[in-house]
XYZ file of N, CA and C in Angstrom:
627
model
N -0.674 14.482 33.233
C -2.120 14.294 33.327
C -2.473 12.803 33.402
N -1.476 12.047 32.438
C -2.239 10.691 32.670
C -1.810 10.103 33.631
N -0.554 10.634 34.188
C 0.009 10.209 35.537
C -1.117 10.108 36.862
N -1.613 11.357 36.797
C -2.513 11.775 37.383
C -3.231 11.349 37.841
N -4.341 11.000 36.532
C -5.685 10.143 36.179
C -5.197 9.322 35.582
N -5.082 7.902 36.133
C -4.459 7.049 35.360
C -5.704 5.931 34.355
N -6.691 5.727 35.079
C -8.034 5.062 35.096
C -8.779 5.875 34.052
N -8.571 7.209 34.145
C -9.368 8.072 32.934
C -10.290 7.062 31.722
N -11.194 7.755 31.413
C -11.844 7.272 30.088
C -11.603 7.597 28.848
N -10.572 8.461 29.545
C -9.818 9.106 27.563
C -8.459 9.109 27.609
N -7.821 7.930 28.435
C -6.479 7.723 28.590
C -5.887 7.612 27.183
N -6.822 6.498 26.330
C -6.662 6.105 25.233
C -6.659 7.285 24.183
N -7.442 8.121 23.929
C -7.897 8.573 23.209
C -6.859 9.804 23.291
N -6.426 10.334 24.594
C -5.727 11.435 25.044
C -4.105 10.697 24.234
N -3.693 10.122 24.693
C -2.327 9.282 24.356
C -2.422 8.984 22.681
N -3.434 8.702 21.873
C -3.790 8.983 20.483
C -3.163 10.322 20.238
N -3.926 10.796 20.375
C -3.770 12.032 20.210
C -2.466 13.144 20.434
N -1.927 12.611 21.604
C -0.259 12.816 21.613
C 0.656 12.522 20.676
N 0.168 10.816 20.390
C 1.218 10.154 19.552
C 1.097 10.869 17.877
N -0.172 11.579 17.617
C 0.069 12.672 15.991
C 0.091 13.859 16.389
N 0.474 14.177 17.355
C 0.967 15.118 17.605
C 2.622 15.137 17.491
N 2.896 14.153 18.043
C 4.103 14.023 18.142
C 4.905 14.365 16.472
N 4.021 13.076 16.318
C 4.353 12.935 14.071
C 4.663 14.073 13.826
N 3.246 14.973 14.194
C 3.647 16.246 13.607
C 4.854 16.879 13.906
N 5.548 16.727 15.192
C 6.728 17.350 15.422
C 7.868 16.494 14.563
N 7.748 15.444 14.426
C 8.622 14.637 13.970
C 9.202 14.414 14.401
N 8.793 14.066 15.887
C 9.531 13.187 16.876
C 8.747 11.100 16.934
N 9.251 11.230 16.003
C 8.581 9.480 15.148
C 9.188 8.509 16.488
N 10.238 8.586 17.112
C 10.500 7.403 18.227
C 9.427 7.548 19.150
N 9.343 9.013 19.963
C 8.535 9.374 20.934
C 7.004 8.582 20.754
N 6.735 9.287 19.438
C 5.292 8.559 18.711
C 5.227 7.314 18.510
N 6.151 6.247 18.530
C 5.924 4.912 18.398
C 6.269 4.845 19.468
N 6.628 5.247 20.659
C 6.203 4.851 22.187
C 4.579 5.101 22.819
N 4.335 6.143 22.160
C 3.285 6.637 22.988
C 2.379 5.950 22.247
N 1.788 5.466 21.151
C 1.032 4.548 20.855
C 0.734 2.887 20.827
N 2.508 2.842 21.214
C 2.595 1.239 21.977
C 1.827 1.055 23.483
N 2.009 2.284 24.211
C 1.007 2.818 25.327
C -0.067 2.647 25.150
N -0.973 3.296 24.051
C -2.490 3.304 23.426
C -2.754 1.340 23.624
N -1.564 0.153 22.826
C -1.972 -0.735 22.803
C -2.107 -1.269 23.703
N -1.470 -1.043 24.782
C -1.149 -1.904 25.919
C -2.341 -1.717 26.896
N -3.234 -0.428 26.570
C -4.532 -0.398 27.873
C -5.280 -1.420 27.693
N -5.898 -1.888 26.591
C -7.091 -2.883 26.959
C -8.239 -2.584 27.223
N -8.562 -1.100 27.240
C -9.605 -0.726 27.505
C -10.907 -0.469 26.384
N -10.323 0.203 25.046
C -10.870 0.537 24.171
C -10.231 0.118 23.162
N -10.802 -0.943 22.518
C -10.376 -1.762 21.302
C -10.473 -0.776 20.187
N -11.335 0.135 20.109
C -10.785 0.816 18.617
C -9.776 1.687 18.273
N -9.449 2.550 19.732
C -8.344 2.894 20.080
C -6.703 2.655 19.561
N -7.505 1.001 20.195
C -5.928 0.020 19.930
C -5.854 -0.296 18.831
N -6.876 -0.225 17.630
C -6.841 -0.684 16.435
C -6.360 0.835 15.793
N -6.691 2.060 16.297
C -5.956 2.976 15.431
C -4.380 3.167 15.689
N -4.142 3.122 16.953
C -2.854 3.001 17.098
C -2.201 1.567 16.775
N -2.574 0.601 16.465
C -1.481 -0.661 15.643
C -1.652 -0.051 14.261
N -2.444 0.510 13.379
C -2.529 1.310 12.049
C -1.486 1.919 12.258
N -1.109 3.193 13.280
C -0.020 4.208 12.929
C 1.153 3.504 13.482
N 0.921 2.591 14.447
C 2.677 1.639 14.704
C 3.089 0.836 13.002
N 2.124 0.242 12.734
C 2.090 -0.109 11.390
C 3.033 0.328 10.068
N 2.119 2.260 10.050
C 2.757 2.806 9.006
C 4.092 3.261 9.631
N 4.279 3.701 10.785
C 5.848 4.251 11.117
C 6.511 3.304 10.873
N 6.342 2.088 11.234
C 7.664 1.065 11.569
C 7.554 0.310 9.806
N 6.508 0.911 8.818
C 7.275 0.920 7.614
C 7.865 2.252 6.781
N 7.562 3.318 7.085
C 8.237 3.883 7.324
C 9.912 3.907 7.344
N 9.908 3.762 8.229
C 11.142 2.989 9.136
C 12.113 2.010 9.030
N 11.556 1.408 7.784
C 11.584 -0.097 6.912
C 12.415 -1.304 8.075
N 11.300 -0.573 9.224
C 11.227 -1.854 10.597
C 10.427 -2.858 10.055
N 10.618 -3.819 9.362
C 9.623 -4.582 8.654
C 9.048 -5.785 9.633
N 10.044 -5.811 10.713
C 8.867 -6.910 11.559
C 7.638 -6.422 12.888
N 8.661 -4.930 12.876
C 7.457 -4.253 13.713
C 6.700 -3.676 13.191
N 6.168 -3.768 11.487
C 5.273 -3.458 10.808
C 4.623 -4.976 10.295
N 4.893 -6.059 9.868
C 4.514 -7.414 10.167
C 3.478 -7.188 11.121
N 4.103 -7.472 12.279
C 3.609 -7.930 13.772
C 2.121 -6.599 13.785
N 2.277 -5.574 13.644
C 1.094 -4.216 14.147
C -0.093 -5.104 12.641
N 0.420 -4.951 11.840
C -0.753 -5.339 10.710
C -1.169 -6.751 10.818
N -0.561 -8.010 11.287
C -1.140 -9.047 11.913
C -1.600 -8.852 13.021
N -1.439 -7.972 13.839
C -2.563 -8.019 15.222
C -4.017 -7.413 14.678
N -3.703 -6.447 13.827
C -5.148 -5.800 13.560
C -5.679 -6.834 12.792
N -5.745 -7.906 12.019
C -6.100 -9.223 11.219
C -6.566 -10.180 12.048
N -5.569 -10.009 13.135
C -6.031 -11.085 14.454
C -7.154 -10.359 15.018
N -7.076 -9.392 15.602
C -7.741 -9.108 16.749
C -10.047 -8.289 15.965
N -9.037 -7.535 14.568
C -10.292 -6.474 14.271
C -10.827 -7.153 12.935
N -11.709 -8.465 12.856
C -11.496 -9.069 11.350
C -12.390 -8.355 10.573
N -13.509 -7.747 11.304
C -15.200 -7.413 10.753
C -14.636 -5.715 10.674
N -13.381 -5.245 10.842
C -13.564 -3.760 10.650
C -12.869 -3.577 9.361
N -12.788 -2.422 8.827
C -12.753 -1.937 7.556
C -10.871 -2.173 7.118
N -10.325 -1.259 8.656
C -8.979 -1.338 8.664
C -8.144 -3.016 8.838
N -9.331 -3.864 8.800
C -8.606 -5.215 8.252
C -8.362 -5.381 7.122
N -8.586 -4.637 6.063
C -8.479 -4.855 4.725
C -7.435 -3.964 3.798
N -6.973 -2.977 5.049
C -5.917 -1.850 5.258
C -4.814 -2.509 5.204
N -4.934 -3.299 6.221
C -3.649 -4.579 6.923
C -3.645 -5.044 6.342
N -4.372 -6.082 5.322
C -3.582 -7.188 4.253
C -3.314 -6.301 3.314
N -3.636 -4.939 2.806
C -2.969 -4.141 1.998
C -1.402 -3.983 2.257
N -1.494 -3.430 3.075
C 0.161 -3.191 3.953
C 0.740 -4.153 3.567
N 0.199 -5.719 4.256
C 1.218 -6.681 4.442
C 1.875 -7.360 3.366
N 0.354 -7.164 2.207
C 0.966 -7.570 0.775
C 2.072 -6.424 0.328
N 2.283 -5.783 0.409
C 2.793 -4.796 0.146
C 4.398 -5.151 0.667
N 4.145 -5.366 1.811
C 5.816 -5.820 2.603
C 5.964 -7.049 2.443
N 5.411 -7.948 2.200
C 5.958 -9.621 1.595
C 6.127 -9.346 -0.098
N 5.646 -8.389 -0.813
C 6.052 -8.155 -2.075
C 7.718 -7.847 -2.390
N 8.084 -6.519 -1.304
C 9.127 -5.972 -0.687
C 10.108 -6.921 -0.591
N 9.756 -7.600 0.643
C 10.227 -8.898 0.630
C 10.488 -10.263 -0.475
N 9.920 -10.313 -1.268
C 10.319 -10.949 -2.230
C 9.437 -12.232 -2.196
N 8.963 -12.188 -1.300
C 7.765 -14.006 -1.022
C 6.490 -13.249 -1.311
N 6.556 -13.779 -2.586
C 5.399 -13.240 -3.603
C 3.989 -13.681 -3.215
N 4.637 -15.745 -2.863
C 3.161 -16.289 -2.460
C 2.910 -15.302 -1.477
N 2.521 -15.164 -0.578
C 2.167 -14.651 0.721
C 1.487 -13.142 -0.053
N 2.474 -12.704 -0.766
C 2.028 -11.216 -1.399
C 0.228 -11.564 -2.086
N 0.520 -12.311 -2.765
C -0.405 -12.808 -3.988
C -1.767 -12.936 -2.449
N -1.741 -13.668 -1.671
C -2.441 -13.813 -0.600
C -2.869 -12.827 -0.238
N -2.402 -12.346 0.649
C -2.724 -10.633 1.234
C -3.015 -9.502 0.241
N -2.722 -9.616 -0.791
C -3.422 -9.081 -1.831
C -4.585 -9.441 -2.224
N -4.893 -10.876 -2.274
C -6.878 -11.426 -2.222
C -7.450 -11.530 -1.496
N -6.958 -11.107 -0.077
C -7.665 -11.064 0.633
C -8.637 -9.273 1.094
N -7.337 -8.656 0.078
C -8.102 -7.158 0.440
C -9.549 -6.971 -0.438
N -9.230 -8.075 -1.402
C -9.985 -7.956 -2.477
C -11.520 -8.411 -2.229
N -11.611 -9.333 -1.483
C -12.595 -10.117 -0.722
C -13.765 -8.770 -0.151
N -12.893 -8.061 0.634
C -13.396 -6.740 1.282
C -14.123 -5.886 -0.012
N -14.980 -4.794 0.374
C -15.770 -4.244 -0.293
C -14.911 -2.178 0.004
N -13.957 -2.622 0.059
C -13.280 -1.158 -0.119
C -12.516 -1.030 -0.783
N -13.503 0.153 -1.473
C -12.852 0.095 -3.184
C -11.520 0.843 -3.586
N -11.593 1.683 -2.495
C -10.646 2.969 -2.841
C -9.181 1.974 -2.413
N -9.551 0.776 -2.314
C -7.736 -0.233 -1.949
C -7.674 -1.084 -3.262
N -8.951 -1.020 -3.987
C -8.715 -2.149 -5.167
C -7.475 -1.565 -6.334
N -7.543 -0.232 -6.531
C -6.948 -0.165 -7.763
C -5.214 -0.132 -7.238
N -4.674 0.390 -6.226
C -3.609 -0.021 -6.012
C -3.101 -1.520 -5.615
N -4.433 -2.244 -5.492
C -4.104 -3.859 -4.686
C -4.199 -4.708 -6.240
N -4.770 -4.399 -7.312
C -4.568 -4.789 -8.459
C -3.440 -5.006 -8.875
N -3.075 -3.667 -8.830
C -1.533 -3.366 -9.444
C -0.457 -4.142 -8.551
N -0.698 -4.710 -7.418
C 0.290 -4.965 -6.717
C -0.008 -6.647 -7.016
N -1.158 -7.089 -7.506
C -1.179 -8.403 -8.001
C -0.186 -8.398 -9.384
N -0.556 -7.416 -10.168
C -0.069 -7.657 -11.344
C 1.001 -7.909 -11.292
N 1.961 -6.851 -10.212
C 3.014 -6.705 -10.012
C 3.764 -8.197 -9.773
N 3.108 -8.819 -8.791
C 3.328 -10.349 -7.832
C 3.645 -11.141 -9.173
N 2.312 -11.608 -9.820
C 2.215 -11.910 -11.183
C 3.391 -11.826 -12.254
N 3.575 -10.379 -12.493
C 5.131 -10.167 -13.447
C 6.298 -10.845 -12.928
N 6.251 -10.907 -11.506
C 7.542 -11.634 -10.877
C 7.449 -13.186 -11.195
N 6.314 -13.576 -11.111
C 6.271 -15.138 -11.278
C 6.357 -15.462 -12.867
N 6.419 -14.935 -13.612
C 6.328 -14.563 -15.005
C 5.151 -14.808 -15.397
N 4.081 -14.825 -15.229
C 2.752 -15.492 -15.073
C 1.856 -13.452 -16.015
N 2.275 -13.550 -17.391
C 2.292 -12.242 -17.534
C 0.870 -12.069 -18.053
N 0.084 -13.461 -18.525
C -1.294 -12.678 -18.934
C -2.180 -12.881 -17.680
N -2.042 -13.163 -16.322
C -2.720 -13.023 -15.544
C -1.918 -11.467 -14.920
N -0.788 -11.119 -15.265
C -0.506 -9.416 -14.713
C -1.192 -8.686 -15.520
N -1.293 -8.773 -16.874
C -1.854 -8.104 -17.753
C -3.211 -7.501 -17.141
N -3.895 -8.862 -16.967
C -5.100 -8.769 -16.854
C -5.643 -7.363 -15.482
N -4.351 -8.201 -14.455
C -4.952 -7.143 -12.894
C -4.258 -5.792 -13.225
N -3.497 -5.911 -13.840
C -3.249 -4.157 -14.042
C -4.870 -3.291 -15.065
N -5.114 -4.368 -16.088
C -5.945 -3.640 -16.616
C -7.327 -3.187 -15.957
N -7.512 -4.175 -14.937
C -8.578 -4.305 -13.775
C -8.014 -3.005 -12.861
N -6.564 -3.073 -12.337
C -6.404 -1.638 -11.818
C -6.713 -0.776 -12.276
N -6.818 -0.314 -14.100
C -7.140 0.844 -14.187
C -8.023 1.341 -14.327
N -9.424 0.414 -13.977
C -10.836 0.670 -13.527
C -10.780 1.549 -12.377
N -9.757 1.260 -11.727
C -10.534 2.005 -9.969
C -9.401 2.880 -9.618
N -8.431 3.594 -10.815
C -7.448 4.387 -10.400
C -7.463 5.863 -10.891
N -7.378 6.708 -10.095
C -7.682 7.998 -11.033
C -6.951 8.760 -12.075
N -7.207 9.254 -13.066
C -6.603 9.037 -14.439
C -5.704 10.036 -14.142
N -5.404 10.844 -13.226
C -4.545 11.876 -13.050
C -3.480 11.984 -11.887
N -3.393 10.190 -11.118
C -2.599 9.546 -10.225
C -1.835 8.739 -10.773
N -0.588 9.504 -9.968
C 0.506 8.285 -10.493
C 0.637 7.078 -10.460
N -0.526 6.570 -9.962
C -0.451 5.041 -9.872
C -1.323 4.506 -11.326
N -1.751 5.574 -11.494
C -2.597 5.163 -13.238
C -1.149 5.161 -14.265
N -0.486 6.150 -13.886
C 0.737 6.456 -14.960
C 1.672 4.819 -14.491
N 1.642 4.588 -13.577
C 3.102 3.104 -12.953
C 1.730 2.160 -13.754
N 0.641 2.189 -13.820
C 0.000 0.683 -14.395
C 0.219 1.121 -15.681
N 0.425 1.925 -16.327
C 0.367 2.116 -17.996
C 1.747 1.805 -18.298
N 2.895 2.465 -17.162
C 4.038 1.959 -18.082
C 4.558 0.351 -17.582
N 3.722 0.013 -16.696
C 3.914 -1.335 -16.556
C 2.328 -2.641 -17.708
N 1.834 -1.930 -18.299
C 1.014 -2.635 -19.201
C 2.029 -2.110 -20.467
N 2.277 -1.057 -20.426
C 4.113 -1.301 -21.890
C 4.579 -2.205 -22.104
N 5.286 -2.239 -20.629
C 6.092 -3.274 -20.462
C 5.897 -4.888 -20.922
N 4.636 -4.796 -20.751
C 4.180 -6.618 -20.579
C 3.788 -6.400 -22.049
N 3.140 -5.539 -22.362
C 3.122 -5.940 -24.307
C 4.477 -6.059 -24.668
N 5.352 -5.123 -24.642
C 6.870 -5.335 -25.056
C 7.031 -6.694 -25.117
N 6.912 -7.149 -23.796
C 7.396 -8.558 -23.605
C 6.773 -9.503 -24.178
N 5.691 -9.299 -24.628
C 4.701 -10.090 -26.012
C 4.918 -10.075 -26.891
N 6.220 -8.964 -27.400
C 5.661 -8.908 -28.788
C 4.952 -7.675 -29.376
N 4.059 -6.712 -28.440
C 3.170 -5.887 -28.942
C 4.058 -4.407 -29.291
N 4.716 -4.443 -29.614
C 4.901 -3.235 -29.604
C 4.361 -2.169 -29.973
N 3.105 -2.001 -31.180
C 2.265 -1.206 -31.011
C 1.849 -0.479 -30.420
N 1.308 -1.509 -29.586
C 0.272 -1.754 -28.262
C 1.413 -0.832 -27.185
N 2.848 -1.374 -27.280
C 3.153 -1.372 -26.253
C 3.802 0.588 -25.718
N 3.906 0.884 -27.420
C 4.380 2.245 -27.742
C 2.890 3.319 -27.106
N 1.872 2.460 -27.696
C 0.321 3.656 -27.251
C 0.619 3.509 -25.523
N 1.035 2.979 -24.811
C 0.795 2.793 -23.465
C 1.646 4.082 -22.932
N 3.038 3.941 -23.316
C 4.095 4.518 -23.104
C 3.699 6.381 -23.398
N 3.107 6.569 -24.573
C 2.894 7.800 -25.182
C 1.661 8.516 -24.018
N 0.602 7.764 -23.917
C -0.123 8.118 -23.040
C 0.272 8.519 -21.859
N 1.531 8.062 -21.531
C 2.399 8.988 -19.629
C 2.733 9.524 -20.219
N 3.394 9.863 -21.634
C 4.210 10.917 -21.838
C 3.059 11.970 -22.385
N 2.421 12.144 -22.926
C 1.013 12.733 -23.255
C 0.685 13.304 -21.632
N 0.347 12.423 -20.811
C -0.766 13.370 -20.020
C 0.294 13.235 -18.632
N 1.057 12.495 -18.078
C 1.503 12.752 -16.469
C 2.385 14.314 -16.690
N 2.333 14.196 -15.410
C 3.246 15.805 -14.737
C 4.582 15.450 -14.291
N 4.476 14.150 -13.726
C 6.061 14.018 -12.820
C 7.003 13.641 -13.909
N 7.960 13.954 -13.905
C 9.021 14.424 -14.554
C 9.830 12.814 -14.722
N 9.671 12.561 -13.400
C 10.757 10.938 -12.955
C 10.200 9.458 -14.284
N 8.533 9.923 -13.892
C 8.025 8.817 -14.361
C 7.674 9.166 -16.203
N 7.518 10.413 -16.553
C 7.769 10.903 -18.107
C 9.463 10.708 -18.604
N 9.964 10.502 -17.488
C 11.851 10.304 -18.155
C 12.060 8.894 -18.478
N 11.431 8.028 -17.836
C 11.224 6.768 -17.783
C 10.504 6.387 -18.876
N 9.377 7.202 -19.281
C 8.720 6.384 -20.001
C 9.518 6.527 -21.727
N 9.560 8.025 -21.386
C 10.311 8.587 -22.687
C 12.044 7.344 -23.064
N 12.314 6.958 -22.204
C 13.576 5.883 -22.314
C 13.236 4.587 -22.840
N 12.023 4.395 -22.357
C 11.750 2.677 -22.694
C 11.301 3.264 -23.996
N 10.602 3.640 -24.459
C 9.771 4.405 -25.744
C 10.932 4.403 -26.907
N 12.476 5.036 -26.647
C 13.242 5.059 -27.235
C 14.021 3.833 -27.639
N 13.796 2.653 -26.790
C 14.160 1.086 -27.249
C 13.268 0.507 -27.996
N 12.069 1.129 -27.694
C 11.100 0.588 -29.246
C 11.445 1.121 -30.304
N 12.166 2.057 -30.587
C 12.128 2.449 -32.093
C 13.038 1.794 -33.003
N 13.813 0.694 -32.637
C 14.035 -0.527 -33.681
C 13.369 -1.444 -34.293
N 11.976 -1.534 -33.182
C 10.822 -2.208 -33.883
C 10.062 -1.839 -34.599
């Protein structure tokens, strides 16, 4: 069809639409062709901004980390005033964290923050705190984890990873109190098994204190 009609007005939109289709089959190479297609028209910029999003997530995915780089810096370059720019320095902090070059993390992490979309703050917190714990810089982690758990929902595992990582950083103070109520609370209320085995382990090195 697009052979066809090559000029079409829904070349873009048609070739979208292939490429999650594809996902769905789980043919993931096919799909990161056919949306490198989507980028290359030029015709419809929002188009091209949803397909560098899904080249984005496949090629991390994929832990293609420069063809996930490169898709989340074009959408930074090209889309600054849209929403999914604030998507992209999510991502990217996320893969320079990965990466281990924290500065850059710490960056792309304030910059999502800048943005007014909230539903990225409470995981982009945690990923400061995170940056933060690496630099040992622990009462400014303290702080963004506790700021994460303003905007995280109390029944997501990312509420349960900021509690046993606010453990952690009392431990490392000193608090153990403090640091035992953190720990009890995943073991009290989460479901996943991985992150209650975990917590239940560190919990068991406090009891010399």
């Amino acid at each position: 069809l697009f052979l066809e009609f090559p000029n079409s007005k829904y070349t873009e939109e048609g070739l979208f639409i292939k490429g999650e289709c594809l996902i769905q089959l789980g043919n993931l190479d096919q799909a990161i062709e056919t949306y490198g297609l989507v980028v290359k028209q030029y015709r419809n910029h929002l188009w091209q901004l949803f397909a560098l999003t899904q080249l984005g997530s496949l090629y991390s995915y994929r832990d293609n980390e420069d063809g996930a780089e490169a898709a989340f810096k074009r959408i930074m370059d090209d889309f600054p005033n849209h929403p999914l720019f604030y998507n992209a320095a999510f991502q990217l902090g996320n893969l320079y964290f990965k990466k281990k070059n924290i500065v850059d993390a710490i960056y792309y992490y304030s910059t999502v923050l800048k943005g007014n979309i909230l539903e990225l703050f409470g995981e982009t917190h945690f990923g400061l705190g995170e940056s933060f714990y690496q630099q040992g810089k622990y009462e400014k982690a303290f702080t963004s984890f506790e700021t994460a758990m303003r905007y995280l929902q109390e029944t997501s595992l990312w509420f349960f990873l900021t509690q046993l990582e606010i453990g952690n950083l009392q431990r490392k103070l000193g608090k153990y109190e403090e640091a035992k109520k953190s720990y009890l609370i995943v073991l009290d209320r989460s479901k996943d098994e991985e992150i209650r085995k975990a917590a239940k382990e560190l919990l068991s090195h406090l009891e010399s204190y």
